[in-house]
Coordinates of C-alpha atoms and ligand atoms in Angstrom, one line a residue:
M102 CA -13.2 -3.3 14.8
Q103 CA -14.5 -0.1 13.1
P104 CA -11.8 1.9 11.3
D105 CA -10.5 4.9 13.2
L106 CA -11.4 7.7 10.7
Q107 CA -9.3 10.9 11.2
V108 CA -9.9 14.0 9.2
I109 CA -6.8 16.2 9.9
D110 CA -5.1 19.2 8.4
D111 CA -1.8 17.4 7.5
P112 CA -2.4 13.7 7.1
A113 CA 1.0 13.3 5.3
E114 CA 2.8 14.6 8.4
A115 CA 0.8 12.2 10.6
A116 CA 1.6 9.3 8.3
A117 CA 5.3 10.3 8.3
E118 CA 5.3 10.2 12.1
V119 CA 3.7 6.7 12.0
L120 CA 6.4 5.5 9.6
A121 CA 9.2 7.1 11.6
A122 CA 8.1 5.3 14.7
A123 CA 7.7 2.0 13.1
S124 CA 10.0 -1.0 13.4
G125 CA 9.9 -4.6 12.1
H126 CA 8.3 -5.5 8.8
V127 CA 6.7 -2.4 7.2
V128 CA 4.8 -2.4 4.0
L129 CA 4.9 0.7 1.8
T130 CA 2.5 1.6 -1.0
G131 CA 2.8 3.2 -4.3
G132 CA 0.9 6.0 -6.0
S133 CA 1.6 9.7 -5.7
T134 CA -0.2 10.6 -2.5
P135 CA 2.4 9.2 0.0
R136 CA 5.4 11.0 -1.6
R137 CA 5.5 13.9 0.9
A138 CA 4.9 11.5 3.8
Y139 CA 7.9 9.5 2.6
E140 CA 10.1 12.6 2.3
R141 CA 9.1 13.7 5.8
A142 CA 9.6 10.2 7.2
A143 CA 13.2 10.3 5.9
E144 CA 13.8 13.6 7.6
L145 CA 12.3 12.4 10.9
K146 CA 14.2 9.1 10.8
P147 CA 17.5 8.9 8.9
D148 CA 18.4 5.5 10.3
W149 CA 16.1 2.7 9.3
S150 CA 18.1 -0.1 10.9
G151 CA 15.7 -2.7 12.3
V152 CA 13.1 -2.1 9.5
D153 CA 12.4 -4.5 6.7
V154 CA 10.6 -2.6 3.9
W155 CA 8.1 -4.4 1.8
F156 CA 5.7 -3.3 -1.0
S157 CA 2.0 -3.6 -1.2
D158 CA 2.1 -3.7 -5.0
E159 CA 4.1 -2.9 -8.1
R160 CA 3.6 -1.9 -11.7
C161 CA 5.3 -4.3 -14.1
V162 CA 8.0 -1.9 -15.3
P163 CA 11.7 -1.8 -14.6
P164 CA 12.7 -0.2 -11.2
D165 CA 14.1 2.9 -12.9
H166 CA 10.8 3.5 -14.8
E167 CA 8.9 6.6 -13.9
Q168 CA 5.8 4.5 -13.1
S169 CA 7.7 2.1 -10.7
N170 CA 6.4 2.2 -7.2
F171 CA 9.9 1.1 -6.0
G172 CA 11.4 4.1 -7.9
T173 CA 9.0 6.5 -6.3
V174 CA 9.6 5.2 -2.8
S175 CA 13.3 5.1 -3.4
A176 CA 13.5 8.7 -4.5
A177 CA 11.4 10.0 -1.7
L178 CA 12.6 7.7 1.1
L179 CA 14.9 4.8 0.6
D180 CA 17.7 6.7 -1.1
R181 CA 17.6 9.2 1.8
V182 CA 17.9 6.8 4.7
G183 CA 20.3 4.1 5.8
G184 CA 19.9 0.7 7.4
A185 CA 16.6 -0.6 5.9
V186 CA 16.5 -4.1 4.4
V187 CA 14.5 -3.5 1.3
H188 CA 12.4 -6.3 -0.4
R189 CA 11.5 -5.1 -3.8
M190 CA 8.8 -6.5 -6.1
Q191 CA 10.5 -7.2 -9.4
G192 CA 8.0 -5.7 -11.8
E193 CA 10.4 -6.3 -14.7
L194 CA 9.7 -10.1 -14.4
G195 CA 6.1 -9.6 -15.4
P196 CA 3.0 -10.2 -13.2
H197 CA 3.1 -13.9 -12.7
D198 CA 6.8 -14.6 -12.4
G199 CA 7.2 -11.4 -10.4
A200 CA 4.4 -12.5 -8.0
A201 CA 5.9 -16.0 -7.6
A202 CA 9.3 -14.4 -6.9
Y203 CA 7.8 -12.1 -4.2
E204 CA 5.9 -15.0 -2.7
R205 CA 9.2 -16.9 -2.3
E206 CA 10.8 -13.8 -0.8
L207 CA 7.9 -13.4 1.6
D208 CA 8.0 -17.1 2.6
G209 CA 11.8 -17.0 3.1
A210 CA 12.4 -13.6 4.7
G211 CA 9.0 -12.3 5.6
P212 CA 6.9 -12.4 8.7
E213 CA 3.7 -14.3 9.3
E214 CA 2.0 -10.9 9.8
F215 CA 3.3 -7.5 8.8
D216 CA 3.8 -5.0 11.7
L217 CA 2.5 -2.0 9.7
M218 CA 0.9 -1.6 6.3
L219 CA 0.5 1.7 4.7
L220 CA -2.2 1.9 2.0
G221 CA -3.6 4.4 -0.4
L222 CA -7.1 4.3 -1.9
G223 CA -7.9 4.7 -5.5
P224 CA -10.8 6.8 -6.9
D225 CA -12.5 3.4 -7.6
A226 CA -11.8 2.4 -3.9
H227 CA -9.1 -0.1 -4.9
I228 CA -6.2 -0.8 -2.5
A229 CA -2.8 -2.1 -3.5
S230 CA -3.5 -3.5 -7.0
L231 CA -6.7 -5.2 -5.9
F232 CA -9.2 -3.7 -8.2
P233 CA -13.0 -4.0 -8.1
G234 CA -14.2 -7.0 -10.2
D235 CA -10.7 -8.5 -10.6
D236 CA -10.0 -12.2 -9.7
A237 CA -7.0 -11.0 -7.6
L238 CA -9.4 -9.5 -5.1
G239 CA -11.0 -12.9 -4.5
E240 CA -7.7 -14.7 -3.9
R241 CA -7.6 -16.4 -0.5
E242 CA -4.7 -18.9 -0.8
R243 CA -1.8 -17.2 -2.4
R244 CA 0.0 -14.3 -0.7
V245 CA 1.1 -12.5 -3.8
V246 CA -0.6 -12.6 -7.2
G247 CA -0.1 -11.1 -10.7
V248 CA -2.8 -8.8 -12.2
E249 CA -2.7 -8.8 -16.0
M250 CA -5.1 -5.9 -16.5
A251 CA -5.0 -3.0 -14.1
G252 CA -8.4 -1.5 -13.3
M253 CA -7.0 2.0 -13.5
A254 CA -4.1 4.0 -15.0
P255 CA -1.3 3.3 -15.3
L256 CA -2.6 0.5 -17.4
V257 CA 0.3 -1.8 -16.9
P258 CA 0.2 -5.3 -15.4
R259 CA 0.7 -5.4 -11.6
I260 CA 2.0 -7.5 -8.8
T261 CA 0.1 -7.3 -5.5
L262 CA -0.2 -8.6 -2.0
T263 CA -3.6 -10.3 -1.5
L264 CA -6.4 -9.4 0.8
P265 CA -5.6 -12.1 3.5
V266 CA -2.1 -10.7 3.8
V267 CA -3.3 -7.2 4.1
N268 CA -5.9 -8.1 6.7
A269 CA -3.4 -10.1 8.7
S270 CA -1.3 -7.0 9.3
R271 CA -1.0 -5.8 12.9
R272 CA -1.7 -2.2 12.0
I273 CA -3.0 -0.7 8.8
V274 CA -2.8 3.0 8.0
F275 CA -4.5 4.6 5.0
L276 CA -3.2 7.9 3.7
I277 CA -5.9 9.6 1.5
T278 CA -6.1 13.2 0.2
G279 CA -8.1 15.1 -2.3
T280 CA -11.6 15.7 -3.6
D281 CA -11.3 13.0 -6.2
K282 CA -11.1 10.4 -3.4
A283 CA -14.2 11.6 -1.4
E284 CA -16.7 9.2 -3.1
A285 CA -14.3 6.3 -2.7
V286 CA -13.7 7.1 1.0
S287 CA -17.4 7.1 1.6
R288 CA -17.8 3.8 -0.2
A289 CA -14.9 2.2 1.6
F290 CA -15.5 3.4 5.1
S291 CA -19.1 4.3 5.6
G292 CA -20.9 1.5 3.9
R293 CA -21.1 -2.3 4.3
P294 CA -18.2 -4.4 3.0
D295 CA -18.6 -4.6 -0.7
P296 CA -16.2 -6.1 -3.3
R297 CA -17.1 -3.3 -5.6
A298 CA -15.2 -1.1 -3.1
P299 CA -12.1 -3.2 -2.2
G300 CA -11.1 -0.7 0.6
S301 CA -14.3 -1.7 2.4
L302 CA -12.9 -5.3 2.8
V303 CA -9.9 -4.2 4.8
E304 CA -10.3 -5.4 8.4
G305 CA -8.3 -5.2 11.6
D306 CA -6.6 -2.3 13.4
V307 CA -7.3 0.3 10.7
R308 CA -6.6 4.0 10.9
V309 CA -7.5 6.3 8.1
L310 CA -5.6 9.6 7.8
M311 CA -7.3 11.9 5.4
D312 CA -7.7 15.6 4.6
A313 CA -11.0 17.4 4.7
A314 CA -11.4 17.1 0.9
A315 CA -11.1 13.3 1.0
G316 CA -13.4 13.1 4.0
A317 CA -16.1 15.4 2.6
R318 CA -18.6 12.6 1.8
L319 CA -18.4 10.7 5.1
Ligands
6PG401 C1 -0.5 1.9 -7.2 C2 -1.0 1.7 -5.8 C3 -2.4 2.1 -5.5 C4 -2.4 3.5 -4.9 C5 -3.8 4.1 -5.2 C6 -3.8 5.6 -4.8 O1 0.5 1.3 -7.5 O2 -1.1 2.7 -7.9 O3 -0.2 1.2 -4.8 O4 -3.1 1.2 -4.7 O5 -2.2 3.5 -3.6 O6 -4.1 4.0 -6.5 O7 -2.8 6.2 -5.7 P1 -2.6 7.8 -5.7 O8 -2.0 8.1 -4.4 O9 -1.7 8.0 -6.8 O10 -3.9 8.4 -5.9

């Protein structure tokens, strides 16, 4: 299925609406782009009962560190709503123990397939912490792996869901904004699948919410 590419004025609002309507097992992503979407989702839906929140990836720092994805998502969303069951990646355990712990959590309390996965796209077209040229991108057996060397700042080790888990999601929504993503958007969504642009390897029911700046090279 081709991705549904949507260039819209306010992609964060559209992403917030998707999140507010979601139920079941929902994967949230890190980075700075989704912050406003998370804040709006908290306003639109204060009660997250019936939602299990998971993470696409995490930086190997403690949860109260400024680079923690859990910290960012908590401040913008999870601390503002009630009812959600939150499954945090434990970055403080390091990439390999943290990945093993999350795999156990996923095997014990997770679904076969996530209901909704929110993703961002890096300027190098990475998704989650699956960077071009890294072994983690080629992983097909494990559901969660550790990444010792991040391909981009912040240059801390990572924990990440693997591509088969991403692609097994029932729905995948990208939220992408800004001129610095335009080239990556073009490589991820208007070329052939190419491991040098991990976003191009995402398959399934994929909707891409982006602003005009991010979509400028399509
Ligand atoms: C992370 C991510 C990562 C992110 C992209 C976009 O931990 O950094 O989860 O995949 O989504 O790098 O990040 P920005 O929104 O900050 O550009």
